[in-house]
Amino acid sequence: MLEIKDGELSGVLSSTLTSPINFKLNVGDSLCIYAWEQSLGQALVDTVVGLRPLKKGYFTIDGDLIDAQSVAYFRQKFAFVPRQLDFPLETVDELLDYMLSVDHRLTCEQIKAEWLRFGFEDSLFKKPLDELGRNVLQTLLIINAVLLERTYMVLDLRDDVLLPSQILNYLQGYLHSGGAIIMASNHESMKNFCTCTLSSPIGTTSTLHYFE
């Protein structure tokens, strides 16, 4: 279980406006960080992926505190698909090589087979990354994140991104297999996909809502 208890964000102005932040995320559940002002939402995503410590409060995994000493271990527990998709790579083949370096259990054939199952053609692998389009690139990264079989997945989506039903069904399969998802999005359809949502309008305490 991931938990932030009585959290206050660091490195942002007026962080007390959204304090305290409280949530618990169990395997099989999905949490949407919904309708946050961009800089605050990014600060919360950075905190969740271990890039920024809390100013106050506690961030734990299975009851163990996530801090400077344990963050490297924590990062092995999650897959991260970032909002910013500007990679210092030129082709899809180079992206594939990078994915294989992240987890040596994956094979080139395994990733390619899964991409082909989603309708991508063999010609994709020789394409320059800047010809793919952000939606295609993010889809490839989400597929890879599921293949990593990590306990937690963090998806930082742009405000205009609405994931297609094929990908949402894929993510549901990941949840049913024992994964958990934190999704940052301002899109209502993405909020409705998740089992709970953490909304934080400026000037109020962050509120965790659960959906049946």
PDB file of C-alpha atoms in Angstrom:
ATOM      1  CA  MET A   1       0.000   0.000   0.000  1.00  0.00           C
ATOM      2  CA  LEU A   2       1.141   3.524  -0.824  1.00  0.00           C
ATOM      3  CA  GLU A   3       0.155   6.235   1.609  1.00  0.00           C
ATOM      4  CA  ILE A   4       0.695   9.949   2.047  1.00  0.00           C
ATOM      5  CA  LYS A   5      -0.390  11.127   5.488  1.00  0.00           C
ATOM      6  CA  ASP A   6      -0.704  14.800   6.488  1.00  0.00           C
ATOM      7  CA  GLY A   7       1.480  15.745   3.514  1.00  0.00           C
ATOM      8  CA  GLU A   8       2.621  19.214   2.532  1.00  0.00           C
ATOM      9  CA  LEU A   9       4.394  19.721  -0.784  1.00  0.00           C
ATOM     10  CA  SER A  10       7.916  21.115  -0.939  1.00  0.00           C
ATOM     11  CA  GLY A  11       9.363  23.525  -3.456  1.00  0.00           C
ATOM     12  CA  VAL A  12       6.110  25.332  -4.305  1.00  0.00           C
ATOM     13  CA  LEU A  13       4.608  28.624  -3.243  1.00  0.00           C
ATOM     14  CA  SER A  14       1.624  28.515  -0.888  1.00  0.00           C
ATOM     15  CA  SER A  15       1.811  24.749  -0.443  1.00  0.00           C
ATOM     16  CA  THR A  16      -0.370  25.086   2.660  1.00  0.00           C
ATOM     17  CA  LEU A  17      -3.327  25.888   0.391  1.00  0.00           C
ATOM     18  CA  THR A  18      -3.563  22.211  -0.519  1.00  0.00           C
ATOM     19  CA  SER A  19      -2.468  20.775   2.825  1.00  0.00           C
ATOM     20  CA  PRO A  20      -2.850  18.298   4.324  1.00  0.00           C
ATOM     21  CA  ILE A  21      -2.663  15.722   1.524  1.00  0.00           C
ATOM     22  CA  ASN A  22      -3.926  12.289   2.529  1.00  0.00           C
ATOM     23  CA  PHE A  23      -4.476   9.151   0.480  1.00  0.00           C
ATOM     24  CA  LYS A  24      -4.030   5.380   0.601  1.00  0.00           C
ATOM     25  CA  LEU A  25      -3.633   3.247  -2.513  1.00  0.00           C
ATOM     26  CA  ASN A  26      -3.987  -0.527  -2.351  1.00  0.00           C
ATOM     27  CA  VAL A  27      -3.204  -3.002  -5.133  1.00  0.00           C
ATOM     28  CA  GLY A  28      -6.099  -3.257  -7.563  1.00  0.00           C
ATOM     29  CA  ASP A  29      -7.034   0.394  -7.017  1.00  0.00           C
ATOM     30  CA  SER A  30      -6.498   3.440  -9.197  1.00  0.00           C
ATOM     31  CA  LEU A  31      -6.212   7.044  -8.026  1.00  0.00           C
ATOM     32  CA  CYS A  32      -6.706  10.128 -10.203  1.00  0.00           C
ATOM     33  CA  ILE A  33      -4.937  13.342  -9.217  1.00  0.00           C
ATOM     34  CA  TYR A  34      -7.658  15.503 -10.696  1.00  0.00           C
ATOM     35  CA  ALA A  35      -8.054  19.220 -11.433  1.00  0.00           C
ATOM     36  CA  TRP A  36      -4.891  20.381  -9.708  1.00  0.00           C
ATOM     37  CA  GLU A  37      -3.254  23.645 -10.742  1.00  0.00           C
ATOM     38  CA  GLN A  38      -0.363  22.650 -12.999  1.00  0.00           C
ATOM     39  CA  SER A  39       2.621  23.505 -10.792  1.00  0.00           C
ATOM     40  CA  LEU A  40       1.027  21.932  -7.712  1.00  0.00           C
ATOM     41  CA  GLY A  41      -0.048  18.843  -9.640  1.00  0.00           C
ATOM     42  CA  GLN A  42       3.461  18.433 -11.031  1.00  0.00           C
ATOM     43  CA  ALA A  43       4.914  18.806  -7.540  1.00  0.00           C
ATOM     44  CA  LEU A  44       2.619  16.039  -6.284  1.00  0.00           C
ATOM     45  CA  VAL A  45       3.576  13.734  -9.189  1.00  0.00           C
ATOM     46  CA  ASP A  46       7.260  14.447  -8.505  1.00  0.00           C
ATOM     47  CA  THR A  47       6.665  13.518  -4.864  1.00  0.00           C
ATOM     48  CA  VAL A  48       4.885  10.271  -5.773  1.00  0.00           C
ATOM     49  CA  VAL A  49       7.755   9.145  -8.041  1.00  0.00           C
ATOM     50  CA  GLY A  50      10.367   9.990  -5.428  1.00  0.00           C
ATOM     51  CA  LEU A  51      11.869  13.064  -7.092  1.00  0.00           C
ATOM     52  CA  ARG A  52      10.810  15.511  -4.379  1.00  0.00           C
ATOM     53  CA  PRO A  53      10.445  14.939  -0.616  1.00  0.00           C
ATOM     54  CA  LEU A  54       7.461  16.184   1.315  1.00  0.00           C
ATOM     55  CA  LYS A  55       7.940  19.376   3.290  1.00  0.00           C
ATOM     56  CA  LYS A  56       5.802  17.886   6.065  1.00  0.00           C
ATOM     57  CA  GLY A  57       4.024  14.592   6.615  1.00  0.00           C
ATOM     58  CA  TYR A  58       4.825  11.003   5.686  1.00  0.00           C
ATOM     59  CA  PHE A  59       5.056   9.026   2.444  1.00  0.00           C
ATOM     60  CA  THR A  60       5.185   5.263   2.958  1.00  0.00           C
ATOM     61  CA  ILE A  61       5.091   2.000   1.034  1.00  0.00           C
ATOM     62  CA  ASP A  62       3.746  -0.981   2.973  1.00  0.00           C
ATOM     63  CA  GLY A  63       4.349   0.988   6.157  1.00  0.00           C
ATOM     64  CA  ASP A  64       8.006   1.762   5.377  1.00  0.00           C
ATOM     65  CA  LEU A  65       9.001   5.417   5.107  1.00  0.00           C
ATOM     66  CA  ILE A  66      10.125   6.608   1.675  1.00  0.00           C
ATOM     67  CA  ASP A  67      13.085   8.925   2.216  1.00  0.00           C
ATOM     68  CA  ALA A  68      16.499   9.667   0.737  1.00  0.00           C
ATOM     69  CA  GLN A  69      17.812   6.292   1.922  1.00  0.00           C
ATOM     70  CA  SER A  70      14.928   4.175   0.601  1.00  0.00           C
ATOM     71  CA  VAL A  71      13.868   6.020  -2.556  1.00  0.00           C
ATOM     72  CA  ALA A  72      16.080   3.926  -4.862  1.00  0.00           C
ATOM     73  CA  TYR A  73      14.380   0.761  -3.601  1.00  0.00           C
ATOM     74  CA  PHE A  74      10.970   2.396  -4.004  1.00  0.00           C
ATOM     75  CA  ARG A  75      11.638   3.309  -7.648  1.00  0.00           C
ATOM     76  CA  GLN A  76      12.082  -0.375  -8.436  1.00  0.00           C
ATOM     77  CA  LYS A  77       8.442  -0.849  -7.412  1.00  0.00           C
ATOM     78  CA  PHE A  78       6.833   1.429  -9.988  1.00  0.00           C
ATOM     79  CA  ALA A  79       6.759   2.233 -13.698  1.00  0.00           C
ATOM     80  CA  PHE A  80       6.475   5.884 -14.720  1.00  0.00           C
ATOM     81  CA  VAL A  81       5.031   7.361 -17.920  1.00  0.00           C
ATOM     82  CA  PRO A  82       5.847  11.093 -17.873  1.00  0.00           C
ATOM     83  CA  ARG A  83       3.925  14.036 -19.269  1.00  0.00           C
ATOM     84  CA  GLN A  84       7.044  15.348 -20.972  1.00  0.00           C
ATOM     85  CA  LEU A  85       8.003  13.022 -23.831  1.00  0.00           C
ATOM     86  CA  ASP A  86      11.150  14.716 -25.101  1.00  0.00           C
ATOM     87  CA  PHE A  87      13.723  11.913 -25.164  1.00  0.00           C
ATOM     88  CA  PRO A  88      17.377  12.295 -26.245  1.00  0.00           C
ATOM     89  CA  LEU A  89      16.755   9.481 -28.737  1.00  0.00           C
ATOM     90  CA  GLU A  90      16.180   9.523 -32.476  1.00  0.00           C
ATOM     91  CA  THR A  91      14.355   6.342 -33.487  1.00  0.00           C
ATOM     92  CA  VAL A  92      11.858   3.856 -32.084  1.00  0.00           C
ATOM     93  CA  ASP A  93      14.599   1.211 -32.187  1.00  0.00           C
ATOM     94  CA  GLU A  94      16.678   3.370 -29.834  1.00  0.00           C
ATOM     95  CA  LEU A  95      13.654   3.744 -27.558  1.00  0.00           C
ATOM     96  CA  LEU A  96      13.287  -0.039 -27.577  1.00  0.00           C
ATOM     97  CA  ASP A  97      16.947  -0.446 -26.594  1.00  0.00           C
ATOM     98  CA  TYR A  98      16.380   1.982 -23.716  1.00  0.00           C
ATOM     99  CA  MET A  99      13.349   0.014 -22.509  1.00  0.00           C
ATOM    100  CA  LEU A 100      15.386  -3.200 -22.528  1.00  0.00           C
ATOM    101  CA  SER A 101      18.079  -1.519 -20.425  1.00  0.00           C
ATOM    102  CA  VAL A 102      15.523  -0.560 -17.747  1.00  0.00           C
ATOM    103  CA  ASP A 103      14.576  -4.171 -17.039  1.00  0.00           C
ATOM    104  CA  HIS A 104      16.698  -6.991 -18.440  1.00  0.00           C
ATOM    105  CA  ARG A 105      13.882  -9.496 -17.947  1.00  0.00           C
ATOM    106  CA  LEU A 106      12.113  -8.008 -20.967  1.00  0.00           C
ATOM    107  CA  THR A 107      13.077  -9.126 -24.440  1.00  0.00           C
ATOM    108  CA  CYS A 108      12.955  -7.270 -27.733  1.00  0.00           C
ATOM    109  CA  GLU A 109      10.609  -9.910 -29.144  1.00  0.00           C
ATOM    110  CA  GLN A 110       8.239  -9.574 -26.178  1.00  0.00           C
ATOM    111  CA  ILE A 111       7.878  -5.814 -26.517  1.00  0.00           C
ATOM    112  CA  LYS A 112       7.555  -5.910 -30.303  1.00  0.00           C
ATOM    113  CA  ALA A 113       4.916  -8.640 -30.128  1.00  0.00           C
ATOM    114  CA  GLU A 114       2.845  -6.580 -27.721  1.00  0.00           C
ATOM    115  CA  TRP A 115       3.149  -3.446 -29.856  1.00  0.00           C
ATOM    116  CA  LEU A 116       2.109  -5.436 -32.929  1.00  0.00           C
ATOM    117  CA  ARG A 117      -0.882  -6.797 -31.002  1.00  0.00           C
ATOM    118  CA  PHE A 118      -2.032  -3.195 -30.612  1.00  0.00           C
ATOM    119  CA  GLY A 119      -1.936  -2.697 -34.371  1.00  0.00           C
ATOM    120  CA  PHE A 120       1.466  -1.088 -34.814  1.00  0.00           C
ATOM    121  CA  GLU A 121       3.287  -2.277 -37.930  1.00  0.00           C
ATOM    122  CA  ASP A 122       6.876  -3.482 -38.333  1.00  0.00           C
ATOM    123  CA  SER A 123       7.732  -0.235 -40.108  1.00  0.00           C
ATOM    124  CA  LEU A 124       7.213   1.565 -36.774  1.00  0.00           C
ATOM    125  CA  PHE A 125      10.552   0.415 -35.427  1.00  0.00           C
ATOM    126  CA  LYS A 126      12.635   2.367 -37.945  1.00  0.00           C
ATOM    127  CA  LYS A 127      10.659   5.598 -37.600  1.00  0.00           C
ATOM    128  CA  PRO A 128      12.132   8.743 -36.028  1.00  0.00           C
ATOM    129  CA  LEU A 129      10.515   9.480 -32.669  1.00  0.00           C
ATOM    130  CA  ASP A 130       9.526  12.976 -33.753  1.00  0.00           C
ATOM    131  CA  GLU A 131       7.302  11.469 -36.481  1.00  0.00           C
ATOM    132  CA  LEU A 132       5.240   9.341 -34.081  1.00  0.00           C
ATOM    133  CA  GLY A 133       3.113  11.961 -32.412  1.00  0.00           C
ATOM    134  CA  ARG A 134       2.791  12.244 -28.648  1.00  0.00           C
ATOM    135  CA  ASN A 135      -0.288  10.041 -28.342  1.00  0.00           C
ATOM    136  CA  VAL A 136       1.399   7.126 -30.138  1.00  0.00           C
ATOM    137  CA  LEU A 137       4.584   7.539 -28.119  1.00  0.00           C
ATOM    138  CA  GLN A 138       2.662   7.604 -24.844  1.00  0.00           C
ATOM    139  CA  THR A 139       0.752   4.481 -25.887  1.00  0.00           C
ATOM    140  CA  LEU A 140       4.033   2.647 -26.509  1.00  0.00           C
ATOM    141  CA  LEU A 141       5.295   3.717 -23.092  1.00  0.00           C
ATOM    142  CA  ILE A 142       2.096   2.594 -21.335  1.00  0.00           C
ATOM    143  CA  ILE A 143       2.336  -0.834 -22.974  1.00  0.00           C
ATOM    144  CA  ASN A 144       5.931  -1.098 -21.816  1.00  0.00           C
ATOM    145  CA  ALA A 145       4.947   0.005 -18.290  1.00  0.00           C
ATOM    146  CA  VAL A 146       2.440  -2.853 -18.073  1.00  0.00           C
ATOM    147  CA  LEU A 147       5.013  -5.347 -19.368  1.00  0.00           C
ATOM    148  CA  LEU A 148       7.404  -4.340 -16.563  1.00  0.00           C
ATOM    149  CA  GLU A 149       4.937  -5.927 -14.111  1.00  0.00           C
ATOM    150  CA  ARG A 150       5.773  -3.467 -11.350  1.00  0.00           C
ATOM    151  CA  THR A 151       3.353  -3.132  -8.437  1.00  0.00           C
ATOM    152  CA  TYR A 152       2.662   0.553  -9.068  1.00  0.00           C
ATOM    153  CA  MET A 153       2.277   2.625 -12.198  1.00  0.00           C
ATOM    154  CA  VAL A 154       2.284   6.434 -12.373  1.00  0.00           C
ATOM    155  CA  LEU A 155       0.777   8.050 -15.482  1.00  0.00           C
ATOM    156  CA  ASP A 156       1.270  11.803 -15.817  1.00  0.00           C
ATOM    157  CA  LEU A 157      -1.112  12.698 -18.655  1.00  0.00           C
ATOM    158  CA  ARG A 158      -1.425  15.979 -20.513  1.00  0.00           C
ATOM    159  CA  ASP A 159      -4.745  17.737 -20.013  1.00  0.00           C
ATOM    160  CA  ASP A 160      -5.912  16.979 -23.567  1.00  0.00           C
ATOM    161  CA  VAL A 161      -5.149  13.249 -23.413  1.00  0.00           C
ATOM    162  CA  LEU A 162      -8.080  10.831 -23.455  1.00  0.00           C
ATOM    163  CA  LEU A 163      -6.750   7.278 -23.468  1.00  0.00           C
ATOM    164  CA  PRO A 164      -8.511   4.992 -25.991  1.00  0.00           C
ATOM    165  CA  SER A 165     -10.688   2.134 -24.762  1.00  0.00           C
ATOM    166  CA  GLN A 166      -8.140  -0.473 -25.889  1.00  0.00           C
ATOM    167  CA  ILE A 167      -5.519   1.027 -23.563  1.00  0.00           C
ATOM    168  CA  LEU A 168      -8.022   1.467 -20.724  1.00  0.00           C
ATOM    169  CA  ASN A 169      -8.950  -2.213 -21.005  1.00  0.00           C
ATOM    170  CA  TYR A 170      -5.245  -3.055 -20.971  1.00  0.00           C
ATOM    171  CA  LEU A 171      -4.806  -1.029 -17.789  1.00  0.00           C
ATOM    172  CA  GLN A 172      -7.805  -2.758 -16.239  1.00  0.00           C
ATOM    173  CA  GLY A 173      -6.079  -6.064 -16.868  1.00  0.00           C
ATOM    174  CA  TYR A 174      -2.983  -4.710 -15.106  1.00  0.00           C
ATOM    175  CA  LEU A 175      -5.132  -3.698 -12.110  1.00  0.00           C
ATOM    176  CA  HIS A 176      -6.839  -7.093 -11.982  1.00  0.00           C
ATOM    177  CA  SER A 177      -3.436  -8.791 -11.960  1.00  0.00           C
ATOM    178  CA  GLY A 178      -2.506  -6.986  -8.737  1.00  0.00           C
ATOM    179  CA  GLY A 179      -1.192  -3.626  -9.914  1.00  0.00           C
ATOM    180  CA  ALA A 180      -2.150  -0.136  -8.755  1.00  0.00           C
ATOM    181  CA  ILE A 181      -2.268   3.088 -10.769  1.00  0.00           C
ATOM    182  CA  ILE A 182      -1.831   6.760  -9.939  1.00  0.00           C
ATOM    183  CA  MET A 183      -3.002   8.871 -12.867  1.00  0.00           C
ATOM    184  CA  ALA A 184      -2.609  12.646 -13.060  1.00  0.00           C
ATOM    185  CA  SER A 185      -5.211  14.094 -15.410  1.00  0.00           C
ATOM    186  CA  ASN A 186      -7.642  16.969 -15.714  1.00  0.00           C
ATOM    187  CA  HIS A 187      -9.869  14.982 -18.072  1.00  0.00           C
ATOM    188  CA  GLU A 188     -13.148  13.909 -16.486  1.00  0.00           C
ATOM    189  CA  SER A 189     -13.262  10.629 -18.413  1.00  0.00           C
ATOM    190  CA  MET A 190      -9.881   9.668 -16.960  1.00  0.00           C
ATOM    191  CA  LYS A 191     -11.133  10.570 -13.486  1.00  0.00           C
ATOM    192  CA  ASN A 192     -14.151   8.317 -14.027  1.00  0.00           C
ATOM    193  CA  PHE A 193     -11.880   5.421 -14.997  1.00  0.00           C
ATOM    194  CA  CYS A 194     -10.233   5.464 -11.576  1.00  0.00           C
ATOM    195  CA  THR A 195     -11.647   3.957  -8.397  1.00  0.00           C
ATOM    196  CA  CYS A 196     -10.905   7.127  -6.426  1.00  0.00           C
ATOM    197  CA  THR A 197      -9.886  10.697  -7.090  1.00  0.00           C
ATOM    198  CA  LEU A 198      -7.773  13.198  -5.178  1.00  0.00           C
ATOM    199  CA  SER A 199      -8.970  16.686  -6.012  1.00  0.00           C
ATOM    200  CA  SER A 200      -7.521  19.839  -4.526  1.00  0.00           C
ATOM    201  CA  PRO A 201      -9.083  23.142  -5.517  1.00  0.00           C
ATOM    202  CA  ILE A 202      -6.958  26.072  -4.377  1.00  0.00           C
ATOM    203  CA  GLY A 203      -7.910  27.197  -0.908  1.00  0.00           C
ATOM    204  CA  THR A 204      -9.410  23.889   0.299  1.00  0.00           C
ATOM    205  CA  THR A 205      -8.133  20.728   1.877  1.00  0.00           C
ATOM    206  CA  SER A 206      -7.384  17.959  -0.611  1.00  0.00           C
ATOM    207  CA  THR A 207     -10.304  15.560  -0.736  1.00  0.00           C
ATOM    208  CA  LEU A 208     -10.240  11.860  -1.499  1.00  0.00           C
ATOM    209  CA  HIS A 209     -13.409  10.485  -3.128  1.00  0.00           C
ATOM    210  CA  TYR A 210     -14.099   6.789  -3.701  1.00  0.00           C
ATOM    211  CA  PHE A 211     -16.320   5.430  -6.457  1.00  0.00           C
ATOM    212  CA  GLU A 212     -18.279   2.209  -6.407  1.00  0.00           C
TER     213      GLU A 212
END
